[in-house]
Structures are given as C-alpha cells and as structure tokens.
Amino acid sequence: MHKKLLATLLSAMLGSSFAVQAIELSVEDKQQMLSDAQSQESAQRIVSLALSEQSDQANFNLLRIKQPQQEVVRFLAIKSISESAPQYTSDLAVFVDTQRKVAPSLKIVEQGDGFRFVSPAFSYQIMAQRLIDDWKLDDQVIELYVGVENEQLDLRAWLTEHPDLTSQREKLLINNIDTISDEGLAYLVEQITDNSVLSWLPSSDLMVAMATRSNNPELYDIVWKMKADSALSRELERLGQDGSDFSIQQMIVASQNPSLSERSLQLLAKYAPTSQPAEDFLVSRMSNQGDAQVITESIQGYGYNSWFNQWASKYPEIFNR
C-alpha cells in the first residue's frame, strides 16, 4: 500500500480511535487480558513488522484490532520493542511516537478504605516516551521522521520556506541521514533525481550525505556536476579509499568535472592493476598529454613500476607516440 494513502487511512483511523469512551478494569481484568494468547500473537506480528521497517503496515494492522483488545496489543507490542532495545530507525521511531500519542481508554481502578485511584491500565505511553528519550530524539527529529516516512515532506519547501532555518534543517537531516529508512531516503532522493530541470539543489554537504547513504548513481551524477568544493573533494577521497567497483565507477564519472579531474585520475591509478574498468578508463585518457603525465606519475608513485612496463608493452600505440 502506498505510504501516502496509508498515512491518510491511519490518520482517519487514529482520529476515530480517540472517541472511544473510558472503560474501567479491575486488576484481575487486566491480568486476564494480558494473558490472552490471541493478543500476544497479534502483538508479536505487530512487533515483527515494526522492527522490519514496515511501521505503516504495523500501525494499520494494529488499528484494525477492535477495542479493548487493541489497547492490550499496543501495550504488549511497545513492551516487547522496549525490552529488545533495538537500534532505532526513522521508521521505528515514527511507529513508537504514534503509539505515544494515542490516549488510553482502559483505566484500572484501585479502591481502599476511603480512596479510589484511577490510572491507565496499560502504560504504553510511558514506555514509548522512555524509548524516545533513550534514543535522544527531540521533537524536531520526530517531525522530520514523520514527514519523511509518511512521504509528506517536500524537501525543497522545507529547506527554503524559512531562509533563517535552512542551515539548521540541513544539518538536522545530515545528522540523521543514517537512521532514515531505505524507503524514506528513496523518497527524498527521488525529489531531486526526478526533476527534469534542476532549478534548485540543496547544499553540496547535504547532497553528498544523501549520495553516500543511498549509493544512488543518478544522484551522484548530479553531485559531480556541482561546483567543486570541500564536500565533493572529501567524498572523492572517501571513494578513493574505498576502492569498490561502485566507487571506481563514481571516480570515473567525477573525472568529468574539470576541477576534480586530476585528483580522480590520481586515485584511479591506484586501482589500475586490479580493476579492469579503471585500467580501461585510464587507457582512454592517455591520449591527452596532460592526463597521460598525471596517470604515469601516479602509477609509478604507487610503486607499480613492473606493472607499468607490462602495461606500456600491452598498449604500444599509446606509449610509442
């Protein structure tokens, strides 16, 4: 189910759930409800979805359970998540935050000599708040997560509507980029790559952070066309240290940026003996005298003298000009 549609349905279902009247329980009622096998099984299915970045489906399934069982399942699910001490993602944080905001309808009544004490029967709100506190998530981060996971955050509008907040919001997104779910990140990336005319781009720092996290070739294509600065240079150096097939391909693309060309060739030379794409690309650049000098000096600088001699023999048409 599409996230936007599901978010709309969830909003409507949550709104209707708030109208449920309070029900008073005894301690015995509470224990009986907690021991119900069907509620326990339902809770575990909800937990499984929530912990596998399917919080929207977890919420949807939870809200389809009738009261008062829904509240019991909500409590058991949050309790199980809390006890598992998971590493949070934006998707899981949105699920927990949603439960935190659902007002309890089941009350437990304790009576004694001259007193009557009423409190929530199932303390899922307190447990959810504790989880969010343990994860050190503030309202700004939660708001970001909700917008991204429900596919409601317009990246351009969010970053530009208040110019005095642009830098702060970019830093917020950069600092939390690693905890955003894959689906949430894809939603943000598509807002940039799906634009046929790029009249606006975030800062190079945010672009690089999104590209690094997503490994999206289309986003990298845009990054390497940006004006070279320290953010692009740092990313090029990181790719040069990584040396994976993907990184080598990105260094090849980055070399098309005139300001990054020389450093890209230097870094690619490191992988010439072990990577066929790197070798083939460097061969194609040897026809340019300036590039040939950079490549030759770099290969020899890495100590590949023996390999370089074999390489020169392999391509006499290039080296005997």
Short mmCIF file of C-alpha atoms in Angstrom, two decimals, residues 18-184:
data_model
loop_
_atom_site.label_atom_id
_atom_site.label_comp_id
_atom_site.label_asym_id
_atom_site.label_seq_id
_atom_site.Cartn_x
_atom_site.Cartn_y
_atom_site.Cartn_z
CA PHE A 18 -9.72 8.94 20.18
CA ALA A 19 -13.52 8.95 20.57
CA VAL A 20 -13.56 5.65 22.49
CA GLN A 21 -15.01 6.07 25.98
CA ALA A 22 -13.01 5.11 29.04
CA ILE A 23 -13.54 1.61 30.37
CA GLU A 24 -12.72 0.77 33.96
CA LEU A 25 -10.99 -2.52 34.75
CA SER A 26 -10.07 -4.37 37.87
CA VAL A 27 -6.58 -5.73 38.46
CA GLU A 28 -7.94 -9.20 37.71
CA ASP A 29 -9.39 -7.98 34.40
CA LYS A 30 -6.01 -6.56 33.43
CA GLN A 31 -4.12 -9.78 34.15
CA GLN A 32 -6.66 -11.83 32.22
CA MET A 33 -6.36 -9.54 29.19
CA LEU A 34 -2.55 -9.67 29.27
CA SER A 35 -2.56 -13.47 29.32
CA ASP A 36 -4.82 -13.74 26.28
CA ALA A 37 -2.98 -15.86 23.68
CA GLN A 38 -4.57 -14.13 20.69
CA SER A 39 -3.47 -10.70 21.92
CA GLN A 40 0.06 -11.96 22.48
CA GLU A 41 0.25 -13.43 18.99
CA SER A 42 -1.12 -10.24 17.45
CA ALA A 43 1.43 -8.18 19.36
CA GLN A 44 4.31 -10.28 18.07
CA ARG A 45 3.13 -9.86 14.48
CA ILE A 46 2.97 -6.10 15.03
CA VAL A 47 6.47 -6.09 16.55
CA SER A 48 7.86 -8.11 13.64
CA LEU A 49 6.52 -5.54 11.16
CA ALA A 50 7.70 -2.56 13.20
CA LEU A 51 11.23 -3.94 13.53
CA SER A 52 11.49 -4.68 9.80
CA GLU A 53 10.81 -1.10 8.63
CA GLN A 54 7.13 -1.73 7.98
CA SER A 55 5.74 0.52 10.68
CA ASP A 56 2.98 1.84 8.42
CA GLN A 57 1.64 -1.69 7.98
CA ALA A 58 2.17 -2.37 11.70
CA ASN A 59 0.08 0.69 12.55
CA PHE A 60 -2.59 -0.25 10.05
CA ASN A 61 -2.87 -3.80 11.39
CA LEU A 62 -2.93 -2.55 14.97
CA LEU A 63 -5.75 -0.10 14.33
CA ARG A 64 -7.85 -2.80 12.70
CA ILE A 65 -8.00 -4.67 16.01
CA LYS A 66 -11.14 -3.85 17.94
CA GLN A 67 -11.08 -2.24 21.35
CA PRO A 68 -10.39 -3.12 24.09
CA GLN A 69 -8.04 -5.76 22.64
CA GLN A 70 -6.27 -3.12 20.52
CA GLU A 71 -5.01 -1.32 23.60
CA VAL A 72 -3.70 -4.56 25.11
CA VAL A 73 -1.88 -5.43 21.87
CA ARG A 74 -0.45 -1.89 21.71
CA PHE A 75 0.94 -2.27 25.23
CA LEU A 76 2.39 -5.74 24.57
CA ALA A 77 3.98 -4.55 21.31
CA ILE A 78 5.63 -1.48 22.84
CA LYS A 79 6.76 -3.56 25.83
CA SER A 80 8.35 -6.14 23.54
CA ILE A 81 10.09 -3.47 21.44
CA SER A 82 11.36 -1.75 24.57
CA GLU A 83 12.73 -4.98 26.03
CA SER A 84 14.56 -5.83 22.78
CA ALA A 85 16.46 -2.49 23.00
CA PRO A 86 16.63 -2.09 19.20
CA GLN A 87 18.77 0.37 17.30
CA TYR A 88 16.26 2.91 16.10
CA THR A 89 15.50 3.92 12.55
CA SER A 90 13.22 6.74 11.47
CA ASP A 91 10.56 4.17 10.57
CA LEU A 92 10.59 2.56 14.02
CA ALA A 93 10.72 5.95 15.75
CA VAL A 94 7.59 7.05 13.88
CA PHE A 95 5.78 3.89 14.98
CA VAL A 96 6.73 4.39 18.63
CA ASP A 97 5.86 8.08 18.51
CA THR A 98 2.44 7.28 17.04
CA GLN A 99 1.67 4.91 19.94
CA ARG A 100 2.88 7.51 22.41
CA LYS A 101 0.22 9.91 21.16
CA VAL A 102 -2.72 7.51 21.39
CA ALA A 103 -4.73 8.30 24.51
CA PRO A 104 -5.52 5.22 26.63
CA SER A 105 -9.18 4.28 27.11
CA LEU A 106 -8.72 1.44 29.58
CA LYS A 107 -8.42 2.51 33.20
CA ILE A 108 -7.55 0.42 36.20
CA VAL A 109 -9.37 1.15 39.44
CA GLU A 110 -7.91 0.52 42.84
CA GLN A 111 -10.12 1.09 45.85
CA GLY A 112 -9.39 1.06 49.53
CA ASP A 113 -10.64 2.46 52.74
CA GLY A 114 -11.73 5.95 51.83
CA PHE A 115 -9.91 6.22 48.49
CA ARG A 116 -10.42 5.40 44.81
CA PHE A 117 -7.42 5.58 42.48
CA VAL A 118 -7.84 5.51 38.68
CA SER A 119 -4.87 5.21 36.29
CA PRO A 120 -4.20 3.92 32.74
CA ALA A 121 -4.40 0.14 32.75
CA PHE A 122 -1.61 -0.22 30.20
CA SER A 123 1.31 2.21 30.41
CA TYR A 124 2.35 2.07 26.74
CA GLN A 125 2.59 5.88 26.56
CA ILE A 126 5.21 5.96 29.33
CA MET A 127 7.21 3.12 27.74
CA ALA A 128 7.07 4.78 24.31
CA GLN A 129 8.25 8.08 25.78
CA ARG A 130 11.09 6.27 27.55
CA LEU A 131 12.20 4.72 24.27
CA ILE A 132 12.22 8.10 22.53
CA ASP A 133 14.16 9.59 25.45
CA ASP A 134 16.67 6.71 25.35
CA TRP A 135 17.16 7.35 21.64
CA LYS A 136 17.68 11.05 22.46
CA LEU A 137 15.12 12.12 19.86
CA ASP A 138 13.68 15.61 20.18
CA ASP A 139 10.53 17.00 18.59
CA GLN A 140 12.43 18.35 15.56
CA VAL A 141 13.83 14.92 14.72
CA ILE A 142 10.48 13.21 15.23
CA GLU A 143 8.80 15.79 12.98
CA LEU A 144 11.44 15.13 10.31
CA TYR A 145 10.96 11.37 10.57
CA VAL A 146 7.17 11.63 10.37
CA GLY A 147 7.37 13.86 7.28
CA VAL A 148 9.81 11.56 5.51
CA GLU A 149 8.26 8.22 6.43
CA ASN A 150 4.74 9.38 5.54
CA GLU A 151 6.07 10.90 2.30
CA GLN A 152 4.74 14.31 3.25
CA LEU A 153 7.97 16.30 3.47
CA ASP A 154 8.60 18.48 0.42
CA LEU A 155 12.38 18.77 0.63
CA ARG A 156 12.68 22.00 -1.33
CA ALA A 157 9.87 23.75 0.56
CA TRP A 158 11.14 22.50 3.92
CA LEU A 159 14.64 23.81 3.27
CA THR A 160 13.71 27.12 1.67
CA GLU A 161 10.46 28.31 3.27
CA HIS A 162 12.34 29.89 6.18
CA PRO A 163 15.81 31.03 4.99
CA ASP A 164 16.99 31.57 8.56
CA LEU A 165 16.30 27.86 9.26
CA THR A 166 17.85 26.42 6.07
CA SER A 167 21.28 25.71 7.55
CA GLN A 168 19.82 24.28 10.75
CA ARG A 169 17.45 21.97 8.87
CA GLU A 170 20.17 20.77 6.52
CA LYS A 171 22.35 19.89 9.50
CA LEU A 172 19.40 18.11 11.12
CA LEU A 173 18.91 15.96 8.02
CA ILE A 174 22.64 15.29 7.60
CA ASN A 175 22.98 14.26 11.25
CA ASN A 176 20.06 11.83 10.96
CA ILE A 177 20.58 10.56 7.42
CA ASP A 178 21.93 7.19 8.61
CA THR A 179 18.80 6.45 10.64
CA ILE A 180 16.28 7.24 7.92
CA SER A 181 14.78 4.09 6.42
CA ASP A 182 15.70 2.99 2.90
CA GLU A 183 12.18 3.83 1.69
CA GLY A 184 12.29 7.23 3.36
#
